[in-house]
Coordinates of C-alpha atoms in Angstrom, one line a residue:
M15 CA 0.0 0.2 0.0
M16 CA 2.9 2.5 1.0
K17 CA 4.7 1.5 -2.2
T18 CA 1.5 2.3 -4.1
N19 CA 0.8 5.8 -2.3
R20 CA 4.1 6.8 -3.5
L21 CA 3.8 6.0 -6.7
I22 CA 0.6 8.3 -7.1
T23 CA 2.6 11.1 -5.3
L24 CA 5.3 10.4 -7.7
L25 CA 3.0 10.5 -10.8
A26 CA 0.5 13.5 -9.8
P27 CA 2.4 16.2 -11.0
L28 CA 2.9 15.0 -14.6
L29 CA -0.8 13.6 -14.7
L30 CA -2.0 17.4 -13.8
G31 CA 0.6 18.9 -16.3
L32 CA -1.1 16.3 -19.1
A33 CA -4.6 17.4 -17.9
G34 CA -3.1 21.2 -18.0
C35 CA -2.3 20.4 -21.6
G36 CA -4.9 18.8 -23.0
G37 CA -3.8 15.4 -22.6
G38 CA -7.2 14.8 -19.6
S39 CA -10.6 15.1 -20.6
A40 CA -11.5 17.7 -17.8
G41 CA -11.2 21.0 -19.3
G42 CA -9.9 19.7 -22.9
A43 CA -11.3 19.7 -26.4
T44 CA -14.2 17.1 -27.4
P45 CA -12.5 14.6 -29.4
P46 CA -13.9 14.4 -33.0
P47 CA -16.4 11.8 -33.5
P48 CA -15.3 8.1 -35.2
P49 CA -15.8 8.2 -38.8
P50 CA -19.1 6.9 -40.1
P51 CA -18.8 3.2 -41.2
P52 CA -18.6 2.9 -45.2
P53 CA -21.6 2.3 -47.0
P54 CA -22.3 -1.6 -47.2
V55 CA -21.4 -3.4 -49.8
T56 CA -24.2 -4.4 -52.4
K57 CA -25.0 -7.3 -54.4
A58 CA -24.2 -6.2 -57.2
E59 CA -21.1 -4.7 -56.3
A60 CA -20.0 -8.0 -54.8
Y61 CA -20.6 -9.8 -58.4
Q62 CA -18.6 -6.8 -60.1
F63 CA -15.6 -7.5 -57.6
L64 CA -15.8 -11.2 -58.0
N65 CA -16.0 -11.3 -61.9
Q66 CA -12.7 -9.5 -61.9
S67 CA -11.0 -11.3 -58.6
S68 CA -12.4 -14.8 -59.3
F69 CA -13.5 -17.4 -62.2
G70 CA -17.0 -16.1 -61.9
A71 CA -19.2 -14.4 -59.3
T72 CA -21.8 -16.7 -57.1
E73 CA -24.7 -16.0 -54.5
A74 CA -22.9 -17.7 -52.1
E75 CA -19.6 -16.0 -52.7
A76 CA -20.9 -12.9 -53.1
E77 CA -22.7 -13.0 -49.6
R78 CA -19.3 -13.4 -47.8
V79 CA -17.8 -10.2 -49.5
I80 CA -20.8 -8.6 -48.5
S81 CA -20.2 -9.8 -45.1
M82 CA -16.8 -9.8 -44.9
R83 CA -15.8 -6.4 -47.7
Q84 CA -13.5 -6.5 -50.5
E85 CA -10.1 -6.1 -48.6
A86 CA -10.8 -8.6 -46.3
W87 CA -11.5 -11.3 -49.0
I88 CA -8.4 -10.3 -50.7
D89 CA -6.4 -10.8 -47.8
E90 CA -7.7 -14.4 -46.9
Q91 CA -6.8 -15.3 -50.6
L92 CA -3.7 -13.7 -50.2
A93 CA -3.0 -16.2 -47.5
M94 CA -4.2 -19.7 -49.7
P95 CA -1.7 -22.0 -50.9
A96 CA -1.7 -23.0 -54.4
S97 CA -4.2 -25.7 -55.8
L98 CA -1.8 -27.6 -57.9
Q99 CA -1.7 -29.7 -61.6
L100 CA 1.3 -31.5 -61.3
P101 CA 0.5 -34.0 -58.6
H102 CA -3.2 -35.1 -60.6
L103 CA -1.1 -35.1 -63.7
Q104 CA 1.6 -37.7 -61.9
A105 CA -0.8 -40.1 -60.3
L106 CA -2.1 -40.8 -63.8
A107 CA 1.2 -41.7 -65.2
A108 CA 1.1 -45.7 -66.0
P109 CA 2.4 -47.7 -68.4
G110 CA 0.7 -47.8 -72.0
V111 CA -0.5 -44.1 -71.6
M112 CA 1.0 -42.2 -73.9
P113 CA 2.0 -38.5 -72.8
F114 CA -0.3 -36.2 -75.3
E115 CA -3.2 -38.2 -73.7
L116 CA -2.5 -36.6 -70.8
Q117 CA -3.4 -33.3 -72.0
D118 CA -7.2 -33.8 -71.8
D119 CA -6.4 -34.8 -67.9
R120 CA -4.4 -31.6 -67.7
V121 CA -7.4 -29.4 -69.0
D122 CA -9.7 -31.1 -66.6
I123 CA -7.6 -30.8 -63.7
W124 CA -7.6 -27.0 -64.7
F125 CA -11.4 -26.6 -64.4
R126 CA -11.3 -28.7 -61.4
N127 CA -9.4 -26.0 -59.7
V128 CA -10.6 -23.2 -61.1
L129 CA -14.9 -24.4 -60.7
N130 CA -14.2 -26.0 -57.1
R131 CA -11.2 -24.9 -55.1
D132 CA -11.2 -21.7 -52.8
D133 CA -7.8 -20.2 -54.0
Q134 CA -10.0 -18.3 -56.8
L135 CA -7.7 -14.9 -56.9
R136 CA -4.4 -17.2 -57.2
Q137 CA -6.1 -19.5 -59.6
R138 CA -7.1 -16.2 -61.3
V139 CA -4.2 -14.3 -61.3
A140 CA -2.3 -17.0 -62.6
F141 CA -4.4 -17.3 -65.5
A142 CA -3.7 -14.0 -66.3
L143 CA 0.0 -14.8 -66.1
S144 CA -0.4 -17.8 -68.4
E145 CA -1.7 -15.0 -71.2
I146 CA 1.2 -12.6 -70.5
F147 CA 4.2 -15.6 -69.8
V148 CA 3.0 -17.7 -72.8
V149 CA 3.9 -21.6 -73.4
S150 CA 1.1 -23.8 -75.3
Q151 CA 0.7 -27.3 -75.8
L152 CA 0.4 -26.3 -79.4
G153 CA 3.4 -27.0 -80.8
T154 CA 6.4 -28.6 -79.2
L155 CA 5.2 -29.1 -75.9
T156 CA 2.3 -31.3 -77.4
N157 CA 4.1 -34.6 -75.4
Q158 CA 4.9 -32.8 -72.4
P159 CA 1.9 -32.5 -70.2
W160 CA 3.9 -32.8 -67.0
S161 CA 5.9 -30.0 -68.0
L162 CA 3.1 -27.9 -68.9
G163 CA 1.0 -28.9 -65.6
S164 CA 4.1 -27.7 -63.8
F165 CA 4.6 -24.5 -65.4
Y166 CA 1.3 -23.7 -64.3
D167 CA 1.7 -24.6 -60.9
L168 CA 4.8 -22.2 -60.8
L169 CA 2.4 -19.1 -62.3
A170 CA 0.4 -20.1 -59.3
Q171 CA 2.6 -20.4 -56.8
N172 CA 4.3 -17.3 -57.5
A173 CA 1.2 -15.0 -58.4
F174 CA 1.4 -13.4 -55.1
G175 CA 5.3 -13.1 -54.9
N176 CA 8.0 -11.0 -56.3
Y177 CA 8.4 -10.2 -60.1
R178 CA 12.1 -11.1 -59.9
D179 CA 11.7 -14.3 -58.5
L180 CA 9.0 -15.1 -61.3
I181 CA 10.9 -14.3 -63.9
E182 CA 14.1 -16.3 -62.8
A183 CA 11.4 -19.0 -62.3
V184 CA 9.8 -18.7 -65.8
T185 CA 13.5 -18.5 -67.5
L186 CA 14.4 -21.8 -66.1
H187 CA 11.6 -23.6 -66.5
P188 CA 12.0 -26.6 -69.2
A189 CA 8.7 -25.7 -70.7
M190 CA 9.8 -22.2 -71.2
G191 CA 13.2 -23.7 -72.6
V192 CA 11.3 -25.9 -74.9
Y193 CA 8.6 -23.0 -76.2
L194 CA 11.1 -20.4 -76.8
S195 CA 14.1 -22.6 -77.4
M196 CA 16.4 -21.5 -74.7
L197 CA 16.7 -24.8 -73.9
G198 CA 20.1 -26.2 -75.7
N199 CA 21.1 -22.8 -76.6
E200 CA 24.9 -23.1 -77.3
K201 CA 27.5 -20.6 -77.4
P202 CA 28.7 -19.0 -80.7
D203 CA 31.2 -21.6 -82.8
P204 CA 31.7 -19.9 -86.1
V205 CA 33.4 -22.7 -87.5
N206 CA 30.3 -25.2 -86.9
N207 CA 27.9 -21.9 -87.6
I208 CA 26.2 -22.0 -84.0
R209 CA 24.8 -18.7 -83.0
P210 CA 22.8 -18.1 -79.5
D211 CA 19.2 -18.5 -80.4
E212 CA 17.7 -15.1 -79.9
N213 CA 14.2 -16.1 -79.3
Y214 CA 13.9 -15.8 -75.3
A215 CA 15.9 -12.8 -75.4
R216 CA 13.8 -11.1 -77.6
E217 CA 10.2 -12.0 -76.2
L218 CA 11.6 -11.8 -72.1
M219 CA 12.0 -8.1 -73.3
Q220 CA 8.8 -7.3 -75.7
L221 CA 6.2 -9.6 -73.9
F222 CA 7.4 -10.3 -70.2
S223 CA 8.8 -7.1 -69.0
I224 CA 9.2 -3.7 -70.7
G225 CA 7.8 -3.7 -74.1
L226 CA 9.2 -2.2 -77.5
V227 CA 9.3 1.6 -76.1
E228 CA 10.0 3.6 -73.5
L229 CA 7.5 4.2 -70.9
N230 CA 6.6 6.9 -68.4
I231 CA 5.3 5.5 -65.4
D232 CA 1.9 6.1 -66.1
G233 CA 2.1 4.2 -69.5
S234 CA 2.5 6.7 -71.8
E235 CA 5.4 6.7 -74.3
K236 CA 8.5 8.7 -74.1
L237 CA 9.2 10.8 -77.0
D238 CA 12.5 12.2 -78.7
P239 CA 13.3 15.6 -79.4
Q240 CA 11.5 14.8 -82.7
G241 CA 8.2 13.2 -81.2
R242 CA 9.3 9.5 -81.9
P243 CA 9.0 7.1 -79.5
I244 CA 12.4 5.7 -78.0
P245 CA 13.2 1.9 -78.4
T246 CA 13.6 0.2 -75.3
Y247 CA 16.5 -1.8 -77.1
D248 CA 18.4 -2.9 -80.3
Q249 CA 19.9 -5.9 -81.9
S250 CA 22.8 -5.3 -80.3
I251 CA 21.0 -6.1 -76.8
I252 CA 19.2 -8.7 -78.1
E253 CA 22.3 -10.4 -78.9
G254 CA 23.7 -10.0 -75.7
F255 CA 20.9 -11.3 -73.6
A256 CA 21.1 -14.4 -76.2
H257 CA 24.7 -15.2 -75.1
V258 CA 23.6 -14.7 -71.3
Y259 CA 21.2 -17.7 -71.9
T260 CA 23.7 -20.2 -73.3
G261 CA 24.3 -23.4 -71.9
W262 CA 21.2 -24.5 -70.1
T263 CA 19.1 -27.7 -70.8
Y264 CA 17.4 -30.3 -69.2
A265 CA 18.8 -31.2 -65.6
N266 CA 21.3 -34.1 -64.7
S267 CA 21.3 -35.3 -68.4
P268 CA 24.3 -37.4 -69.7
S269 CA 25.9 -34.6 -71.1
F270 CA 24.3 -31.3 -72.8
R271 CA 23.7 -32.4 -76.1
E272 CA 22.3 -35.8 -75.4
A273 CA 19.7 -34.2 -73.2
R274 CA 16.2 -35.8 -73.6
P275 CA 13.1 -35.0 -71.9
T276 CA 12.1 -37.5 -69.2
Y277 CA 9.3 -38.0 -66.9
F278 CA 11.7 -36.3 -64.1
N279 CA 13.8 -33.6 -65.9
Q280 CA 10.9 -31.6 -67.3
V281 CA 9.9 -30.5 -64.0
V282 CA 12.6 -29.3 -62.5
P283 CA 14.6 -26.1 -63.3
M284 CA 17.1 -26.3 -66.0
Q285 CA 20.7 -26.9 -65.4
L286 CA 23.8 -24.9 -66.7
Y287 CA 26.5 -26.7 -68.2
P288 CA 29.3 -24.3 -68.3
D289 CA 31.3 -25.5 -71.3
F290 CA 28.5 -24.6 -73.5
H291 CA 28.3 -21.1 -72.1
D292 CA 29.6 -17.7 -73.9
T293 CA 31.9 -16.5 -71.2
G294 CA 32.6 -13.1 -73.2
P295 CA 30.9 -9.7 -72.3
K296 CA 27.7 -9.1 -73.1
K297 CA 25.6 -5.8 -73.5
L298 CA 22.5 -5.3 -71.8
L299 CA 19.9 -2.3 -71.1
N300 CA 20.5 0.8 -70.3
G301 CA 24.3 0.7 -71.2
V302 CA 25.3 -2.2 -69.0
V303 CA 27.6 -4.5 -70.1
L304 CA 28.6 -7.8 -68.3
D305 CA 32.3 -8.7 -67.9
G306 CA 33.4 -11.8 -69.2
N307 CA 34.5 -15.0 -67.5
Q308 CA 32.1 -14.5 -64.4
G309 CA 29.8 -17.9 -65.1
G310 CA 26.3 -18.3 -66.3
E311 CA 24.3 -18.4 -63.2
Q312 CA 26.0 -14.9 -62.5
D313 CA 25.3 -13.7 -65.9
L314 CA 21.7 -14.9 -66.0
A315 CA 21.7 -13.1 -62.1
D316 CA 22.8 -10.2 -63.2
A317 CA 20.9 -9.8 -66.5
L318 CA 17.7 -10.5 -64.8
D319 CA 18.5 -7.9 -62.3
N320 CA 19.2 -5.6 -65.4
V321 CA 15.7 -6.3 -66.5
F322 CA 13.8 -6.3 -63.3
N323 CA 15.2 -3.1 -62.3
H324 CA 14.2 -1.4 -66.0
P325 CA 11.6 1.8 -65.1
N326 CA 9.4 0.0 -67.9
V327 CA 8.6 -3.1 -65.8
G328 CA 5.8 -1.3 -63.4
P329 CA 4.0 0.5 -66.0
F330 CA 4.3 -2.7 -68.2
M331 CA 2.7 -5.0 -65.9
A332 CA 0.7 -2.5 -64.4
I333 CA -0.8 -2.1 -68.1
R334 CA -1.2 -6.5 -68.3
L335 CA -2.7 -7.1 -65.1
I336 CA -5.2 -4.6 -65.3
Q337 CA -6.2 -5.5 -68.6
R338 CA -6.7 -9.2 -67.7
L339 CA -8.4 -8.2 -64.3
T340 CA -10.4 -5.0 -64.5
A341 CA -10.6 -2.7 -67.7
S342 CA -9.4 -3.0 -70.9
N343 CA -8.5 1.0 -71.3
P344 CA -7.0 1.9 -67.8
S345 CA -6.7 5.9 -67.6
P346 CA -2.8 7.0 -67.3
G347 CA -3.8 7.6 -63.0
Y348 CA -5.0 4.2 -62.7
I349 CA -1.8 2.7 -64.4
E350 CA 0.3 5.2 -62.7
R351 CA -1.2 4.3 -59.1
V352 CA -0.2 0.3 -59.7
A353 CA 2.9 1.2 -61.0
R354 CA 4.2 3.1 -58.0
V355 CA 3.1 0.0 -55.7
F356 CA 4.9 -2.2 -58.2
N357 CA 7.9 -0.1 -57.5
D358 CA 7.2 0.4 -53.8
N359 CA 4.6 -1.6 -51.7
G360 CA 5.0 0.6 -48.8
F361 CA 7.7 -1.7 -47.5
G362 CA 10.4 -0.8 -49.9
E363 CA 10.0 -3.4 -51.5
R364 CA 10.1 -3.6 -55.9
G365 CA 8.1 -6.1 -57.7
D366 CA 5.4 -7.1 -54.7
L367 CA 3.0 -8.8 -57.2
G368 CA 0.7 -9.6 -54.3
A369 CA 0.7 -5.7 -53.4
V370 CA 0.0 -4.9 -57.2
V371 CA -3.1 -7.2 -57.6
K372 CA -4.5 -5.4 -54.2
A373 CA -4.1 -2.4 -55.5
I374 CA -5.5 -3.0 -59.1
L375 CA -8.7 -4.6 -57.4
L376 CA -9.1 -2.0 -54.7
D377 CA -8.4 1.1 -57.0
D378 CA -11.5 3.7 -57.2
E379 CA -11.6 2.9 -61.4
A380 CA -11.4 -0.8 -60.8
R381 CA -15.2 -0.2 -60.0
P382 CA -16.2 3.9 -60.4
A383 CA -19.1 5.0 -58.8
L384 CA -20.3 6.8 -61.9
R385 CA -19.9 4.8 -65.0
M386 CA -17.6 6.1 -67.8
E387 CA -16.9 5.1 -71.3
I388 CA -13.5 3.2 -70.2
D389 CA -15.3 1.1 -67.6
G390 CA -14.9 -2.7 -67.6
K391 CA -14.0 -5.4 -70.5
I392 CA -15.0 -8.0 -72.3
K393 CA -15.1 -11.6 -70.7
E394 CA -13.3 -13.9 -72.0
P395 CA -15.2 -16.8 -73.5
L396 CA -13.5 -19.2 -70.9
L397 CA -14.3 -16.9 -68.1
R398 CA -17.9 -16.7 -69.4
L399 CA -18.1 -20.5 -69.2
T400 CA -16.6 -20.9 -65.8
Q401 CA -19.0 -18.1 -64.2
L402 CA -22.0 -20.3 -66.0
Y403 CA -20.5 -23.2 -64.3
R404 CA -20.1 -21.8 -61.1
V405 CA -23.1 -20.1 -60.7
Y406 CA -25.1 -23.6 -61.7
D407 CA -23.2 -26.2 -60.0
A408 CA -21.8 -27.9 -62.9
Q409 CA -20.6 -31.7 -62.5
S410 CA -20.5 -34.8 -64.1
E411 CA -20.8 -38.3 -62.3
S412 CA -17.1 -39.0 -62.9
G413 CA -15.6 -35.8 -61.8
K414 CA -14.4 -34.7 -65.1
Y415 CA -14.5 -31.6 -67.1
G416 CA -13.9 -31.4 -70.5
P417 CA -13.3 -31.6 -73.4
G418 CA -9.3 -31.3 -73.6
F419 CA -10.1 -29.8 -76.9
I420 CA -11.6 -26.7 -75.1
N421 CA -9.7 -24.4 -77.6
I422 CA -11.5 -25.2 -80.8
L423 CA -14.9 -24.7 -79.4
L424 CA -14.3 -21.4 -77.6
G425 CA -11.2 -19.9 -79.2
Q426 CA -8.9 -20.2 -76.1
G427 CA -8.0 -23.2 -73.4
P428 CA -5.5 -23.5 -71.0
L429 CA -1.9 -23.0 -72.1
Q430 CA -3.3 -23.6 -75.8
S431 CA -2.6 -20.4 -77.2
P432 CA -1.8 -20.6 -80.7
S433 CA 1.2 -18.5 -80.4
V434 CA 3.6 -16.7 -78.0
F435 CA 1.7 -13.8 -78.6
N436 CA -1.6 -15.1 -76.8
F437 CA -5.0 -15.7 -78.0
F438 CA -5.4 -12.0 -78.7
S439 CA -3.2 -8.5 -78.5
P440 CA -3.4 -6.0 -76.0
F441 CA -3.5 -3.4 -78.2
Y442 CA -6.0 -4.9 -80.7
A443 CA -8.9 -2.5 -81.4
P444 CA -11.8 -3.8 -83.5
P445 CA -12.5 -1.2 -86.4
G446 CA -15.0 1.4 -86.0
E447 CA -16.3 3.0 -82.7
I448 CA -13.8 1.7 -80.8
R449 CA -11.0 2.0 -82.6
N450 CA -12.1 5.7 -83.7
S451 CA -12.0 6.4 -79.8
S452 CA -8.5 5.4 -79.7
L453 CA -9.4 2.6 -77.3
V454 CA -8.8 -1.3 -77.3
A455 CA -10.8 -4.4 -76.6
P456 CA -8.4 -7.1 -76.7
E457 CA -10.5 -10.0 -76.2
L458 CA -12.7 -9.4 -79.0
E459 CA -9.8 -10.2 -81.3
I460 CA -10.8 -13.7 -81.5
A461 CA -14.5 -12.7 -81.4
T462 CA -15.6 -13.4 -85.1
E463 CA -18.1 -14.6 -86.5
Y464 CA -17.5 -18.0 -86.4
Q465 CA -16.1 -18.4 -82.9
N466 CA -19.2 -16.6 -81.7
T467 CA -21.1 -19.2 -83.3
Q468 CA -19.1 -21.7 -81.6
V469 CA -19.1 -20.1 -77.9
T470 CA -23.2 -19.9 -78.4
N471 CA -23.4 -23.4 -79.8
Y472 CA -21.4 -24.6 -76.8
F473 CA -23.9 -23.0 -74.0
L474 CA -26.7 -24.2 -76.1
L475 CA -24.9 -27.5 -75.9
Q476 CA -24.2 -27.1 -72.1
I477 CA -27.7 -26.1 -71.5
F478 CA -30.2 -27.7 -73.9
V479 CA -28.5 -30.8 -75.0
Y480 CA -27.8 -32.2 -71.5
N481 CA -30.1 -30.7 -69.5
W482 CA -33.1 -31.4 -71.6
M483 CA -33.0 -33.8 -74.0
I484 CA -30.5 -36.3 -72.2
D485 CA -32.2 -38.9 -70.2
R486 CA -29.8 -40.7 -67.6
N487 CA -32.1 -43.7 -67.7
D488 CA -32.4 -43.9 -71.3
P489 CA -29.6 -46.4 -72.4
N490 CA -29.8 -44.7 -75.9
S491 CA -29.6 -41.3 -74.9
N492 CA -26.2 -39.6 -75.4
Y493 CA -25.7 -39.6 -71.7
S494 CA -22.6 -40.8 -70.3
E495 CA -21.0 -40.5 -66.8
D496 CA -18.6 -37.6 -68.3
S497 CA -21.8 -35.7 -69.1
I498 CA -21.7 -32.2 -67.3
L499 CA -25.1 -31.3 -66.2
I500 CA -25.9 -27.9 -64.3
T501 CA -28.3 -28.1 -61.4
F502 CA -31.6 -25.2 -61.8
E503 CA -34.3 -26.7 -60.0
E504 CA -34.7 -23.7 -58.3
E505 CA -35.6 -22.0 -61.9
M506 CA -38.0 -24.7 -62.3
N507 CA -39.8 -24.7 -59.4
I508 CA -40.8 -20.8 -60.6
A509 CA -40.8 -21.4 -64.5
D510 CA -44.7 -20.9 -64.5
D511 CA -44.1 -17.5 -63.4
A512 CA -42.0 -15.9 -66.3
N513 CA -41.3 -12.3 -64.8
A514 CA -39.8 -14.1 -61.7
L515 CA -38.2 -16.7 -63.4
V516 CA -36.1 -14.2 -65.3
D517 CA -35.5 -12.4 -62.2
M518 CA -34.1 -15.4 -60.2
V519 CA -31.5 -16.0 -63.3
A520 CA -30.5 -12.5 -63.4
D521 CA -29.6 -12.5 -59.8
K522 CA -27.6 -15.5 -60.1
L523 CA -25.7 -14.3 -63.5
L524 CA -25.9 -10.6 -63.3
G525 CA -26.3 -9.6 -59.6
G526 CA -29.2 -8.4 -60.4
E527 CA -28.1 -5.7 -63.1
I528 CA -30.0 -6.3 -66.2
S529 CA -31.4 -4.0 -68.3
D530 CA -35.1 -3.3 -69.1
T531 CA -34.8 -4.4 -72.7
L532 CA -33.1 -7.6 -71.9
R533 CA -35.6 -8.3 -69.3
S534 CA -38.3 -8.0 -71.4
E535 CA -37.2 -9.9 -74.1
V536 CA -36.2 -12.9 -72.5
I537 CA -39.7 -12.9 -70.6
G538 CA -41.3 -12.8 -74.1
M539 CA -39.3 -15.7 -74.9
V540 CA -40.2 -17.5 -71.9
G541 CA -44.2 -16.5 -72.2
L542 CA -44.1 -18.6 -75.7
I543 CA -43.6 -21.5 -74.0
P544 CA -46.1 -23.2 -72.2
A545 CA -46.5 -22.7 -68.6
E546 CA -46.3 -26.5 -67.8
E547 CA -43.1 -27.1 -69.4
K548 CA -41.0 -25.5 -66.5
L549 CA -38.0 -27.6 -67.6
V550 CA -37.7 -25.8 -71.2
R551 CA -38.7 -22.4 -69.6
A552 CA -36.0 -22.5 -67.0
V553 CA -33.3 -23.3 -69.7
E554 CA -34.7 -20.9 -72.2
A555 CA -34.3 -18.1 -69.6
I556 CA -30.5 -18.9 -68.5
Y557 CA -29.7 -19.9 -72.0
F558 CA -30.5 -16.4 -73.3
I559 CA -29.2 -14.5 -70.2
S560 CA -25.7 -16.5 -70.5
T561 CA -25.2 -15.8 -74.3
S562 CA -26.5 -12.3 -73.9
P563 CA -24.1 -9.0 -74.1
E564 CA -24.6 -8.0 -70.7
F565 CA -23.4 -11.6 -69.5
A566 CA -20.5 -11.0 -71.9
Y567 CA -19.5 -7.9 -70.8
Q568 CA -17.5 -7.5 -67.1
R569 CA -18.2 -4.3 -65.7

């Protein structure tokens, strides 16, 4: 007790002094009220957010976003481990199974992961990265499904990591080594007419990191005194990087030139064989020249550091990822805000992709309060299909999704690009109003009349044929254990009421945001079907809304 009294005696002058300075409540200013809570997230806003950050908004996930808000949902997603493809593919390897046959299974496990697993944001960003760092089964990787599955896993595992780590992992992965011919790249040998392959050297700069011209931080082009764009590199720099990427091939091979893909070495990083690496000086970006004789691993590290630290990388990656997630035509301000996060995540780290993704999704321009001409983007055909599948719980008895040649039906499929330039160019502008307004719509490059018909027919197949005409109990029907069926009992229960039916479908597919024109048109179509034909009415409503321009547009 005496000690307590003594302590009070010693503290009393200090406490009185604080009170006199406004530190206490007596006589001090009234503290300001706390800021008002943010407005609640609406269902339409939750749908809009989830269509940007997942493989399709569903009512259940929208309720979670409404409850926890967007930032908390992102933070939860950033902490989730990646759902992988390679373990599934490795489990299917068996005597007599030809490697190319497993490409269908690779597509299948991609669908299983993006439709049913919880790491939705990671999978969505991995898909975006797969359209930037392109490899494809169409060509030299046809017989390497394990390598492709491993490469996609690499993108998923690094989706929220550091860009510098990502480009090194991409550079050394055998799938990229085969696809862009860095694997087996040799040092110069004039006697035998051997020159280093320039393919990967060129594409790493043009497509994966800095682009063809110098950029300001807001993505606009830097111009020389004559008003011309300034190139980022020339042929001598391409050759310098090509010489850096010499001496690498499949790991643990008998020798450099005897290297062949095996079940094991196509899923681990390539190995350096020093005798085949060029040890001379090499010209890189921004006037940097690597010294000779420092070794291939140091050459690679220095070269990738040189690319990573180029000022173009921030705005370049900001534009590419914004286009894949939220908007085809981001404003200079949007690009700059995201690029600055790439340059510094707030803790002095450059290249933090998790911070970049979060900045993209939480930016005011991602979901502006007032609609603008440059809002949103067109959904890729795959994203339209995955949202439909997720909303209506698409399943097959076997658990499989297919077919493996989905790219033929939809114009795109996972790691099935026709070239290293992806399914569509980030600069594509269709003729007419969009091009005349100096805007772009990349996804429309594959929206040809033929492909649009294919996509619409595939949706017709999924909704009508498999859910209307197939009789599971009829041995003569086209039904099989791999037939993908959707679940729409709720729609059937109210299908006699055309208005209620269309509103329910619009709620599930559009978050309730349906135009008066589309609503009245679909109600009119449904009304032509007798009320007692509930199944037909239900699939008609789902089909017409899921193939509408409003569903194809991601606001």
